[in-house]
Coordinates of C-alpha atoms in Angstrom, one line a residue:
Chain Z
M66 CA 126.3 93.9 108.9
Y67 CA 124.1 95.2 111.0
L68 CA 120.8 94.1 111.2
S69 CA 120.7 91.0 109.5
L70 CA 118.7 87.5 108.2
R71 CA 119.2 84.3 108.0
N72 CA 116.8 82.2 106.5
L73 CA 113.7 83.1 108.1
V74 CA 110.9 80.9 107.9
K75 CA 107.4 81.6 109.5
S76 CA 103.9 79.2 109.0
Y77 CA 101.1 80.3 111.3
D78 CA 99.6 76.7 110.1
G79 CA 102.3 74.6 109.0
A80 CA 100.6 74.9 105.3
V81 CA 102.2 77.8 103.7
N82 CA 105.5 79.6 105.0
A83 CA 104.3 83.1 105.3
V84 CA 107.5 84.1 105.0
D85 CA 109.8 81.5 103.0
G86 CA 113.4 81.8 103.5
I87 CA 114.0 85.4 103.9
N88 CA 117.8 86.4 103.3
L89 CA 118.4 90.4 104.2
D90 CA 121.5 92.6 105.9
I91 CA 121.6 96.0 106.5
K92 CA 123.6 98.1 107.5
R93 CA 123.7 100.4 110.6
G94 CA 122.2 103.4 109.5
E95 CA 120.5 103.0 106.3
F96 CA 116.8 102.6 105.6
V97 CA 115.3 99.8 104.6
T98 CA 111.9 99.7 103.3
L99 CA 109.8 96.4 103.4
L100 CA 108.0 96.2 100.0
G101 CA 105.3 94.6 99.0
P102 CA 101.6 93.9 98.9
S103 CA 99.6 92.7 101.1
G104 CA 100.1 89.3 102.2
S105 CA 103.3 88.9 100.9
G106 CA 105.5 88.7 104.0
K107 CA 106.6 91.8 105.1
T108 CA 104.6 92.9 107.5
T109 CA 105.7 88.8 108.9
T110 CA 109.0 89.8 109.0
L111 CA 108.6 93.0 110.9
M112 CA 106.8 92.3 113.2
M113 CA 110.1 89.3 114.5
I114 CA 112.8 91.4 113.8
A115 CA 109.9 93.5 116.3
G116 CA 109.9 89.9 117.8
F117 CA 106.3 89.6 118.7
E118 CA 106.3 86.4 115.9
V119 CA 109.3 83.5 116.2
P120 CA 110.0 82.2 113.8
N121 CA 110.2 78.6 112.0
S122 CA 113.9 79.1 111.4
G123 CA 116.1 81.5 110.7
E124 CA 118.1 83.9 112.7
I125 CA 117.7 87.0 113.2
A126 CA 121.4 88.6 114.4
L127 CA 121.6 93.1 115.7
D128 CA 125.4 93.7 116.3
G129 CA 126.4 90.1 116.5
K130 CA 123.9 89.3 118.7
D131 CA 121.0 86.5 118.2
L132 CA 117.8 87.9 118.6
A133 CA 115.9 84.9 117.8
R134 CA 114.5 83.2 121.4
S135 CA 114.6 86.9 123.1
K136 CA 111.5 88.1 124.3
P137 CA 110.3 92.3 122.5
Y138 CA 111.3 93.7 125.9
Q139 CA 114.8 92.6 125.4
R140 CA 115.3 93.9 122.7
N141 CA 116.2 97.4 122.3
I142 CA 113.8 97.8 119.1
G143 CA 110.5 100.8 118.4
V144 CA 108.1 100.1 117.1
V145 CA 106.2 102.2 115.5
F146 CA 102.5 101.1 114.7
Q147 CA 99.9 102.0 111.1
N148 CA 97.5 103.1 114.1
Y149 CA 99.1 104.7 116.4
A150 CA 98.5 102.6 119.0
L151 CA 99.4 105.7 122.0
F152 CA 98.5 104.8 125.6
P153 CA 94.3 106.5 125.2
H154 CA 95.1 107.3 129.3
M155 CA 98.5 108.7 129.1
T156 CA 99.2 113.0 127.9
A157 CA 101.1 112.9 124.9
A158 CA 104.1 113.3 126.5
R159 CA 103.7 110.4 129.2
N160 CA 103.3 108.1 126.0
V161 CA 107.0 109.4 125.5
A162 CA 108.1 109.1 128.7
F163 CA 106.4 105.0 128.9
P164 CA 109.2 103.4 127.5
L165 CA 112.3 105.9 129.7
K166 CA 109.9 104.9 132.8
M167 CA 110.1 101.5 132.3
R168 CA 113.7 101.8 132.2
Q169 CA 114.1 102.9 135.3
V170 CA 115.5 106.2 134.1
A171 CA 115.7 109.2 136.6
A172 CA 113.3 111.6 136.4
V173 CA 115.9 114.2 136.2
D174 CA 116.3 112.9 131.9
V175 CA 113.3 111.6 132.0
K176 CA 111.7 115.3 131.3
R177 CA 114.7 116.0 129.5
R178 CA 114.9 113.0 126.8
V179 CA 111.7 113.7 126.9
D180 CA 111.1 117.0 125.8
A181 CA 113.8 116.5 123.2
A182 CA 111.6 114.2 120.8
L183 CA 108.7 116.3 121.2
K184 CA 111.2 119.0 120.2
L185 CA 112.6 116.5 117.5
V186 CA 108.7 115.8 116.2
G187 CA 108.0 119.3 116.4
L188 CA 104.8 118.1 119.3
E189 CA 106.5 120.6 122.5
K190 CA 102.9 122.8 123.0
F191 CA 100.9 119.2 122.5
A192 CA 103.0 117.5 125.5
E193 CA 100.0 117.6 128.5
Q194 CA 96.8 117.0 125.5
H195 CA 95.9 112.9 125.4
P196 CA 95.6 111.7 121.6
R197 CA 92.3 111.1 121.4
Q198 CA 92.3 115.6 121.0
L199 CA 95.3 115.3 118.6
S200 CA 95.0 114.9 114.9
G201 CA 95.7 111.5 112.8
G202 CA 99.4 113.4 111.4
Q203 CA 99.7 115.0 115.1
Q204 CA 99.5 111.6 116.8
Q205 CA 101.9 109.4 114.6
R206 CA 104.0 111.8 115.3
V207 CA 104.4 111.4 119.4
A208 CA 104.1 107.3 118.7
L209 CA 107.2 108.0 116.2
A210 CA 108.9 110.3 118.8
R211 CA 107.3 106.8 121.7
G212 CA 109.7 104.7 119.0
L213 CA 113.1 106.5 119.4
V214 CA 113.6 108.0 122.6
F215 CA 114.9 105.3 123.9
D216 CA 118.5 105.9 121.5
P217 CA 116.4 102.4 120.8
D218 CA 119.5 100.3 118.1
V219 CA 116.3 100.1 115.5
L220 CA 113.2 101.7 114.9
L221 CA 110.4 99.5 113.4
L222 CA 108.0 101.2 111.4
D223 CA 104.1 99.3 109.9
E224 CA 102.5 101.1 106.9
P225 CA 103.0 104.3 110.0
L226 CA 101.3 106.6 107.3
G227 CA 98.5 104.3 106.9
A228 CA 95.4 105.7 107.7
L229 CA 96.6 109.1 107.2
D230 CA 95.3 111.3 104.2
R231 CA 97.1 112.4 100.8
N232 CA 98.7 116.0 101.7
L233 CA 99.4 114.5 105.3
R234 CA 101.1 111.5 104.1
E235 CA 103.7 113.1 102.3
Q236 CA 104.3 115.7 104.4
M237 CA 104.9 112.8 106.6
Q238 CA 107.4 110.8 104.5
V239 CA 109.2 113.9 104.4
E240 CA 109.2 114.3 108.2
I241 CA 110.1 110.4 108.9
K242 CA 112.9 111.6 106.2
R243 CA 114.9 114.7 107.7
I244 CA 113.8 112.6 111.2
Q245 CA 116.3 109.8 110.5
R246 CA 118.6 111.4 109.0
E247 CA 119.1 113.3 112.4
V248 CA 119.1 110.9 114.8
G249 CA 121.0 108.2 112.7
V250 CA 119.1 105.3 113.3
T251 CA 118.8 102.0 111.3
L252 CA 115.0 102.0 110.1
V253 CA 112.8 99.2 107.9
Y254 CA 110.0 100.7 107.4
V255 CA 106.6 98.3 106.3
T256 CA 104.3 99.4 102.9
H257 CA 102.9 98.6 100.4
D258 CA 103.1 102.2 98.9
Q259 CA 105.2 102.0 96.1
T260 CA 105.6 106.3 96.4
E261 CA 106.8 105.8 99.9
A262 CA 109.6 102.8 98.8
M263 CA 110.9 105.3 96.0
T264 CA 111.5 108.7 98.0
M265 CA 112.5 107.6 101.5
S266 CA 114.8 104.5 101.3
D267 CA 118.2 104.5 100.7
R268 CA 117.5 100.2 99.8
I269 CA 114.2 98.4 99.4
A270 CA 113.6 94.8 99.8
V271 CA 110.7 93.7 97.4
F272 CA 108.5 90.4 98.7
R273 CA 106.8 88.0 96.8
N274 CA 104.9 85.6 99.0
G275 CA 107.0 85.2 101.7
K276 CA 110.7 85.9 99.9
L277 CA 112.1 88.9 98.3
E278 CA 112.5 89.4 95.0
Q279 CA 114.5 91.9 94.9
V280 CA 116.4 93.9 97.2
G281 CA 118.8 97.6 95.6
P282 CA 118.6 101.5 95.6
P283 CA 114.8 102.6 95.0
L284 CA 116.2 103.4 91.9
E285 CA 117.9 100.8 90.6
I286 CA 115.4 98.8 91.7
Y287 CA 112.9 101.0 89.5
R288 CA 115.4 101.3 85.9
R289 CA 116.1 97.6 86.7
P290 CA 113.8 94.9 88.3
A291 CA 114.8 92.1 88.6
S292 CA 111.1 91.0 87.5
R293 CA 108.2 91.4 85.8
F294 CA 106.6 91.6 88.7
V295 CA 108.6 94.7 90.6
G296 CA 108.2 95.8 86.8
E297 CA 104.3 96.2 87.4
F298 CA 104.7 97.0 91.9
I299 CA 106.7 99.9 90.9
G300 CA 106.1 102.8 88.7
D301 CA 104.0 102.1 85.6
S302 CA 104.6 99.9 82.9
N303 CA 105.0 98.6 79.0
F304 CA 105.9 95.1 78.7
F305 CA 106.9 93.5 75.8
M306 CA 106.8 90.3 74.9
A307 CA 110.2 88.9 73.3
R308 CA 112.3 86.6 72.1
V309 CA 116.7 87.2 72.5
D310 CA 118.3 85.0 69.7
P311 CA 122.1 85.2 70.3
A312 CA 123.2 85.1 66.8
R313 CA 121.8 88.7 66.6
P314 CA 123.1 90.2 69.8
G315 CA 122.2 94.0 70.8
W316 CA 118.7 93.4 69.3
I317 CA 115.3 91.5 70.0
E318 CA 112.9 89.9 69.0
L319 CA 109.0 91.5 69.8
D320 CA 106.3 90.1 69.2
G321 CA 103.6 90.7 66.9
I322 CA 105.7 94.2 66.2
G323 CA 109.5 93.0 65.1
P324 CA 113.0 93.5 65.6
A325 CA 114.4 95.9 68.0
R326 CA 117.6 96.9 69.3
V327 CA 118.4 96.5 73.2
A328 CA 121.8 98.4 74.6
G329 CA 124.3 98.6 77.5
A330 CA 123.9 95.9 80.0
G331 CA 119.5 96.4 80.3
T332 CA 118.7 92.8 81.4
A333 CA 118.1 90.7 83.3
A334 CA 117.1 87.8 81.8
P335 CA 119.0 84.4 80.7
A336 CA 120.6 85.3 77.3
T337 CA 118.2 83.0 74.7
G338 CA 114.0 82.5 74.5
A339 CA 111.3 83.9 75.7
V340 CA 111.4 86.8 77.7
D341 CA 109.9 90.5 78.6
L342 CA 110.6 94.2 77.6
L343 CA 110.3 96.7 79.9
V344 CA 109.8 100.3 78.2
R345 CA 109.0 102.9 81.7
P346 CA 105.9 104.9 79.5
E347 CA 107.1 108.2 80.7
R348 CA 111.2 106.8 79.0
M349 CA 109.0 106.0 75.2
R350 CA 108.4 109.7 73.5
L351 CA 107.0 111.1 69.9
V352 CA 109.0 110.5 67.6
V353 CA 108.3 112.0 63.7
P354 CA 108.5 109.1 61.4
G355 CA 111.7 109.1 59.2
Q356 CA 113.5 110.9 62.5
A357 CA 113.9 108.5 65.6
D358 CA 117.4 108.0 64.7
G359 CA 118.4 105.3 67.3
L360 CA 115.4 105.2 68.4
N361 CA 113.3 101.6 68.0
T362 CA 110.1 102.8 67.2
V363 CA 106.1 101.1 67.2
E364 CA 102.6 101.9 65.5
M365 CA 100.6 103.5 68.4
R366 CA 96.2 103.6 68.0
V367 CA 95.5 106.8 70.8
T368 CA 92.6 105.7 72.7
T369 CA 92.7 106.9 76.0
L370 CA 93.7 110.9 77.0
V371 CA 94.3 111.3 80.7
N372 CA 95.8 114.6 81.2
Y373 CA 97.3 115.5 84.9
G374 CA 98.5 119.0 83.9
D375 CA 102.3 118.6 84.2
S376 CA 101.5 115.6 82.4
L377 CA 99.7 114.1 79.7
L378 CA 99.4 110.0 80.1
A379 CA 98.1 107.9 76.8
I380 CA 96.9 104.8 76.8
G381 CA 96.3 102.8 73.7
T382 CA 97.5 99.9 71.6
A383 CA 100.6 98.8 69.4
G384 CA 99.7 95.6 66.9
D385 CA 97.0 94.4 69.3
R386 CA 99.7 94.6 72.3
P387 CA 98.2 97.9 75.1
L388 CA 101.1 100.6 75.8
R389 CA 101.3 103.1 77.2
L390 CA 103.2 106.2 77.2
R391 CA 103.3 109.1 79.2
I392 CA 104.9 113.5 77.7
A393 CA 105.6 116.5 79.3
G394 CA 101.5 118.8 79.0
A395 CA 103.2 121.2 77.1
T396 CA 104.6 117.9 73.6
A397 CA 100.7 116.7 74.1
D398 CA 99.3 120.0 71.1
A399 CA 99.9 116.2 68.3
L400 CA 97.9 113.9 70.2
Q401 CA 94.4 112.7 70.0
E402 CA 92.1 109.7 71.3
G403 CA 91.9 108.2 68.0
A404 CA 95.4 109.3 66.4
R405 CA 97.4 107.1 65.3
V406 CA 101.1 108.8 66.4
T407 CA 105.2 106.8 66.8
V408 CA 106.5 106.0 69.1
G409 CA 109.6 105.5 70.1
W410 CA 112.8 105.0 73.2
D411 CA 116.1 104.7 73.4
P412 CA 117.3 101.1 73.6
R413 CA 119.1 101.7 77.0
D414 CA 116.0 102.6 78.3
G415 CA 114.6 99.0 76.9
H416 CA 115.3 96.3 79.9
I417 CA 114.6 92.8 79.7
V418 CA 113.1 90.6 82.2
P419 CA 112.9 86.0 82.3
R420 CA 109.9 85.0 80.8
E421 CA 107.2 84.7 83.5
S422 CA 105.5 80.7 83.4
L423 CA 102.7 81.8 86.4
P424 CA 100.4 83.7 85.6
R425 CA 99.7 86.9 88.2
A426 CA 96.7 87.0 90.3
Chain Y
M515 CA 71.8 113.1 110.8
P516 CA 68.4 112.3 108.6
T517 CA 65.8 113.9 110.5
V518 CA 63.1 111.6 112.5
G519 CA 60.0 112.6 113.0
P520 CA 58.5 113.2 117.0
L521 CA 57.7 110.0 117.4
P522 CA 61.0 108.4 118.7
L523 CA 61.3 111.4 121.1
I524 CA 56.7 110.4 122.4
L525 CA 57.8 107.0 123.4
A526 CA 61.4 107.4 124.3
I527 CA 59.2 109.9 127.4
V528 CA 57.0 107.3 127.6
V529 CA 59.3 104.6 128.0
A530 CA 61.2 106.6 130.9
V531 CA 57.9 108.0 132.6
F532 CA 56.8 104.4 132.9
L533 CA 60.1 103.4 134.3
A534 CA 59.6 105.8 136.7
A535 CA 57.0 105.9 137.3
P536 CA 57.2 103.8 140.5
L537 CA 60.1 106.5 142.5
F538 CA 57.1 108.9 142.1
V539 CA 54.9 106.7 143.8
V540 CA 57.6 105.5 146.6
V541 CA 59.8 108.5 147.5
P542 CA 57.5 111.0 148.6
M543 CA 55.8 107.6 150.6
S544 CA 58.7 107.6 152.5
F545 CA 58.5 111.4 154.0
S546 CA 54.8 110.2 154.8
T547 CA 53.3 110.7 158.0
A548 CA 50.3 107.9 157.5
I549 CA 51.0 105.0 160.0
S550 CA 51.1 102.5 156.8
F551 CA 51.0 102.3 153.0
E552 CA 49.6 105.5 151.9
F553 CA 48.8 107.4 148.7
P554 CA 49.6 110.4 147.9
P555 CA 50.9 110.8 151.2
P556 CA 48.9 112.4 154.5
G557 CA 51.9 114.8 155.1
Y558 CA 55.8 115.4 155.8
W559 CA 57.8 114.8 157.6
L560 CA 61.3 112.2 158.5
G561 CA 60.5 110.1 160.9
Y562 CA 60.8 107.1 159.1
Y563 CA 63.6 107.9 157.9
R564 CA 65.3 108.1 162.0
A565 CA 63.5 104.9 162.5
F566 CA 65.1 103.4 159.8
A567 CA 69.1 104.9 161.2
A568 CA 68.1 103.6 165.3
D569 CA 66.5 99.7 163.9
E570 CA 69.3 97.5 164.1
T571 CA 66.5 94.3 163.0
W572 CA 66.9 97.4 159.7
L573 CA 70.9 98.0 159.6
I574 CA 71.9 94.4 160.5
P575 CA 71.3 93.5 156.7
T576 CA 71.8 96.7 155.0
A577 CA 75.9 96.1 156.6
N578 CA 74.5 92.1 155.3
S579 CA 74.2 93.5 152.0
F580 CA 76.5 95.8 151.5
V581 CA 79.7 93.4 153.2
I582 CA 78.0 90.1 150.2
A583 CA 77.8 92.6 147.8
L584 CA 81.1 93.7 147.6
G585 CA 81.9 90.1 148.6
T586 CA 80.5 89.1 145.7
M587 CA 81.4 91.5 143.5
A588 CA 85.5 90.8 144.3
A589 CA 84.6 87.5 143.6
T590 CA 83.0 87.8 140.4
M591 CA 86.0 89.8 139.4
L592 CA 88.5 87.2 140.2
L593 CA 86.4 84.7 138.3
V594 CA 85.2 86.4 135.4
I595 CA 88.7 88.9 133.8
P596 CA 91.3 86.2 133.7
A597 CA 88.2 83.9 132.2
A598 CA 86.8 86.9 129.3
F599 CA 91.6 87.2 129.1
G600 CA 91.2 83.2 127.8
F601 CA 87.7 83.6 126.9
V602 CA 88.9 86.0 124.0
R603 CA 92.7 85.6 123.6
Y604 CA 92.9 82.0 122.6
R605 CA 91.5 79.2 120.8
F606 CA 90.5 76.0 122.6
T607 CA 88.6 72.7 122.1
G608 CA 84.8 72.4 123.5
K609 CA 84.8 76.8 123.0
G610 CA 81.3 76.9 122.8
V611 CA 80.6 75.0 125.0
V612 CA 82.5 76.7 128.5
N613 CA 80.5 79.5 126.5
Q614 CA 76.7 78.5 127.4
L615 CA 78.3 76.6 130.5
L616 CA 79.1 80.2 131.7
M617 CA 75.2 82.0 130.4
L618 CA 74.3 78.9 132.4
P619 CA 72.7 80.8 135.4
L620 CA 70.8 83.8 133.7
I621 CA 69.0 80.9 131.4
V622 CA 68.1 78.3 135.3
P623 CA 65.0 80.2 136.9
H624 CA 66.9 81.5 140.6
L625 CA 64.5 79.6 142.5
V626 CA 66.3 76.0 141.0
S627 CA 69.1 77.5 141.5
A628 CA 68.8 78.0 144.7
L629 CA 67.7 75.2 146.1
G630 CA 70.9 73.7 144.0
Y631 CA 73.4 76.0 146.5
Y632 CA 70.4 74.9 148.9
G633 CA 72.2 71.5 149.2
F634 CA 75.3 72.1 148.4
L635 CA 76.2 74.9 150.7
A636 CA 73.9 73.2 153.9
R637 CA 77.0 70.1 152.9
L638 CA 79.7 72.7 153.0
Q639 CA 78.0 74.5 155.9
L640 CA 78.3 77.8 155.2
T641 CA 74.5 78.2 154.7
G642 CA 73.2 80.8 156.9
T643 CA 76.9 83.1 156.2
H644 CA 78.2 85.5 154.6
L645 CA 81.3 83.5 152.5
G646 CA 77.7 81.4 151.2
V647 CA 75.8 84.2 150.2
I648 CA 79.3 85.6 148.3
I649 CA 78.9 82.6 146.7
A650 CA 75.5 81.8 145.6
H651 CA 75.9 85.4 144.3
T652 CA 79.1 84.8 142.1
V653 CA 78.1 82.4 140.6
L654 CA 74.8 85.0 138.9
S655 CA 76.1 87.5 138.6
V656 CA 79.7 86.0 136.5
P657 CA 77.5 85.5 132.8
V658 CA 76.3 89.4 132.5
A659 CA 80.5 90.5 134.6
F660 CA 81.4 87.9 131.8
L661 CA 80.3 89.5 128.9
V662 CA 81.2 93.3 129.8
I663 CA 84.3 92.7 130.0
C664 CA 85.1 90.2 127.1
A665 CA 83.0 93.1 124.8
A666 CA 85.8 95.3 126.5
L667 CA 88.6 93.0 125.5
K668 CA 87.9 92.4 121.9
G669 CA 87.6 96.4 121.3
F670 CA 90.5 96.9 123.3
D671 CA 93.9 96.7 120.1
R672 CA 96.5 94.5 121.4
N673 CA 99.3 96.6 119.7
L674 CA 98.4 98.9 122.7
E675 CA 100.4 95.7 123.8
R676 CA 102.9 95.5 121.3
A677 CA 103.4 98.6 121.7
A678 CA 104.1 98.4 125.5
M679 CA 105.6 95.4 125.2
S680 CA 108.5 97.0 122.5
A681 CA 109.4 100.2 125.0
G682 CA 110.4 97.9 127.5
A683 CA 107.8 96.3 129.6
G684 CA 107.5 93.2 129.8
P685 CA 104.2 91.4 130.7
L686 CA 102.9 92.3 134.5
R687 CA 104.1 96.2 133.3
T688 CA 102.3 95.7 130.1
F689 CA 99.1 94.2 132.2
L690 CA 99.3 97.3 135.0
Y691 CA 100.5 100.3 133.1
V692 CA 98.5 99.7 129.9
T693 CA 96.3 96.5 129.7
L694 CA 93.9 97.2 133.0
P695 CA 93.8 101.0 132.5
V696 CA 92.2 100.9 129.2
L697 CA 89.6 98.3 130.0
R698 CA 89.4 100.2 133.2
P699 CA 85.3 101.9 132.6
G700 CA 84.7 98.2 130.7
I701 CA 85.7 96.7 133.8
L702 CA 84.5 98.7 136.4
V703 CA 80.7 98.9 134.6
G704 CA 81.2 95.0 135.4
A705 CA 81.9 95.3 138.3
L706 CA 78.6 97.2 140.1
F707 CA 76.9 94.7 137.0
A708 CA 78.3 92.4 140.3
F709 CA 77.2 94.6 142.8
L710 CA 74.0 95.1 141.4
S711 CA 72.7 91.9 141.3
S712 CA 73.9 90.8 144.3
F713 CA 72.7 94.0 145.7
N714 CA 68.7 93.4 144.2
E715 CA 68.5 89.8 144.2
A716 CA 66.2 88.8 146.7
V717 CA 65.5 84.3 146.1
V718 CA 68.8 83.2 147.0
A719 CA 69.5 85.6 149.6
I720 CA 66.4 84.3 151.3
F721 CA 66.9 80.2 150.5
I722 CA 70.8 80.9 152.2
G723 CA 70.6 83.5 154.0
G724 CA 68.9 82.4 157.0
R725 CA 69.3 85.1 160.2
D726 CA 72.4 85.7 159.9
A727 CA 72.9 86.2 157.4
A728 CA 69.9 88.6 155.9
T729 CA 70.2 91.0 153.0
L730 CA 68.5 94.3 152.8
P731 CA 66.3 92.7 150.1
K732 CA 65.2 89.7 152.5
K733 CA 64.6 92.0 155.0
M734 CA 62.0 94.2 153.2
F735 CA 60.4 91.1 151.8
E736 CA 59.6 89.8 154.9
S737 CA 58.9 93.2 156.2
I738 CA 56.5 93.5 153.9
R739 CA 54.6 90.4 154.2
L740 CA 54.6 90.8 158.4
E741 CA 54.2 94.5 159.1
S742 CA 53.6 96.5 156.2
D743 CA 55.8 99.2 157.8
P744 CA 56.7 102.4 156.4
I745 CA 60.0 102.2 156.5
I746 CA 60.2 100.0 153.6
A747 CA 59.8 102.9 151.6
V748 CA 62.7 104.9 153.4
V749 CA 65.0 101.5 152.1
S750 CA 63.4 101.5 149.2
T751 CA 64.1 105.1 148.6
L752 CA 67.6 104.8 149.7
L753 CA 68.3 101.4 147.9
T754 CA 67.1 103.5 144.3
G755 CA 69.9 106.4 145.8
A756 CA 72.5 104.5 146.2
V757 CA 71.8 102.7 142.7
L758 CA 71.5 105.4 140.7
L759 CA 75.0 107.1 142.2
G760 CA 76.2 103.9 141.4
V761 CA 75.4 104.1 138.1
L762 CA 76.1 107.8 137.2
I763 CA 79.8 108.1 139.5
P764 CA 81.1 105.4 136.2
L765 CA 79.7 108.0 133.7
F766 CA 81.1 110.7 135.6
F767 CA 84.3 109.5 135.2
R768 CA 83.7 108.1 131.8
R769 CA 84.1 111.3 130.4
R770 CA 87.5 112.1 131.1
P771 CA 89.9 110.8 128.3
F772 CA 89.6 106.4 128.8
H773 CA 89.1 105.9 125.6
A774 CA 90.4 106.8 122.1
A775 CA 88.9 108.7 119.8

């Protein structure tokens, strides 16, 4: 493993662990996103990799060498901050040249590498501008170029798109992914935005209360969350409270609704007792009663319709529980607010997670 | 922008006129041909400027004032910059007390301070020396310079230092290439205040300066008491001009891109 975190613990006050025993292995050239709500320990973890925070215990190893006690400027790690942190008294080119000058790179090479880095982020025409003359997106590109220009072993990005508006954010997601592929740098990305995590990452590490809840490729996390927390944090979700009866394999008893089929490897739960069944709203569909061959069905009362144009979100209830259904816009004619409809899903689209004993904050 | 009536503008003009009014008396008087203070002047010439430029009893205090003000500025910065870093960036017990102590020179009347300095500096045989006045003036200029630099430091984005460090700069190079240049406007303003507070200070200078370290305000005070010589109008005009330059030059430099928007 290239970058490896072992039993990493960090406490600021000695009482609560902001980071509480993180184990994570990152391959060379991999794009890993640390995803979680604020206060879950993802930024603290990033700051420890960068060397700005010292772990109370645990190890950080890069290419086999222990990093934990070395200073930030002794590590060969680039960092991009949410507020860009560009040096306001330097032009874009001098910002990008800064890491090279600190490394005593010869002037000719500095020029060549700065030009290449600015070209990589598409800012070669803005080399002589000061940060305050650049837009937010341009500033973030300069920060990227500064983080990459010295061929870092790892590039860390701390919520880099948080300050940008939505369109620009999507544009920069594509851009960051392209740059990472082009350069092949190992990249650790911190965000609380599940869309960013889904669209860019090779793997996502979901943080919760200083611990890792789940690590895996985006689609696996989306389809097979390890817990209700992960299922709710990433994507839209329906959860049915249910019981598993070991005497009836292939079936599950939904509280207040009745039995439903389950299939495949769709489980992250113990083989018996109280569980939750996750069905994504877009995996649900309208069915004609009696023609639901092989599908699980529930009766839904629609209370609210939200039309997105390309799709339609129906919010309502099944029994006394909330239910959400997302269907393509063209098939939405049958839906009216107040309507009663039959909704079905393929047993393979159901995913069982353990019942959470504590209520979520 | 919400529209406002003409009242704020009128108020601003009244205040500006009030503040500037003495200049309209003093500056013409410095060019006056009258042998004593007289307004409006009976005629204009440059005679008193020539007299000032030729008179050692004025030129030596002028030089003293510059030496003392520059010394005060340097000493104040040496004390205040590290103090501000320590105060803004670290938590320690007694922080509130330290802050109050640093503000004390603002609260104590200069006359009281001057008596204290006199007793203290006399024991060290520093009365009547440049060093003695510099020490006393430095104490007086610390509070304002400290406030100004603390304010600049509180607005400083520490991610800039983190960015510099992750770029390979150790603590010293981070400070020299990033922290100091970014804080430069604040430091310049603090230094300017220190310089001006020393340059304009009369009470302590009269007590401590003696004959050998007499400053311009001390000499002006004596001149007005003994001679009513119009040279004092010349000096006042020059002083005002110098201070104005001192305030305007940083403003001019600040137009260059130091601050992130």
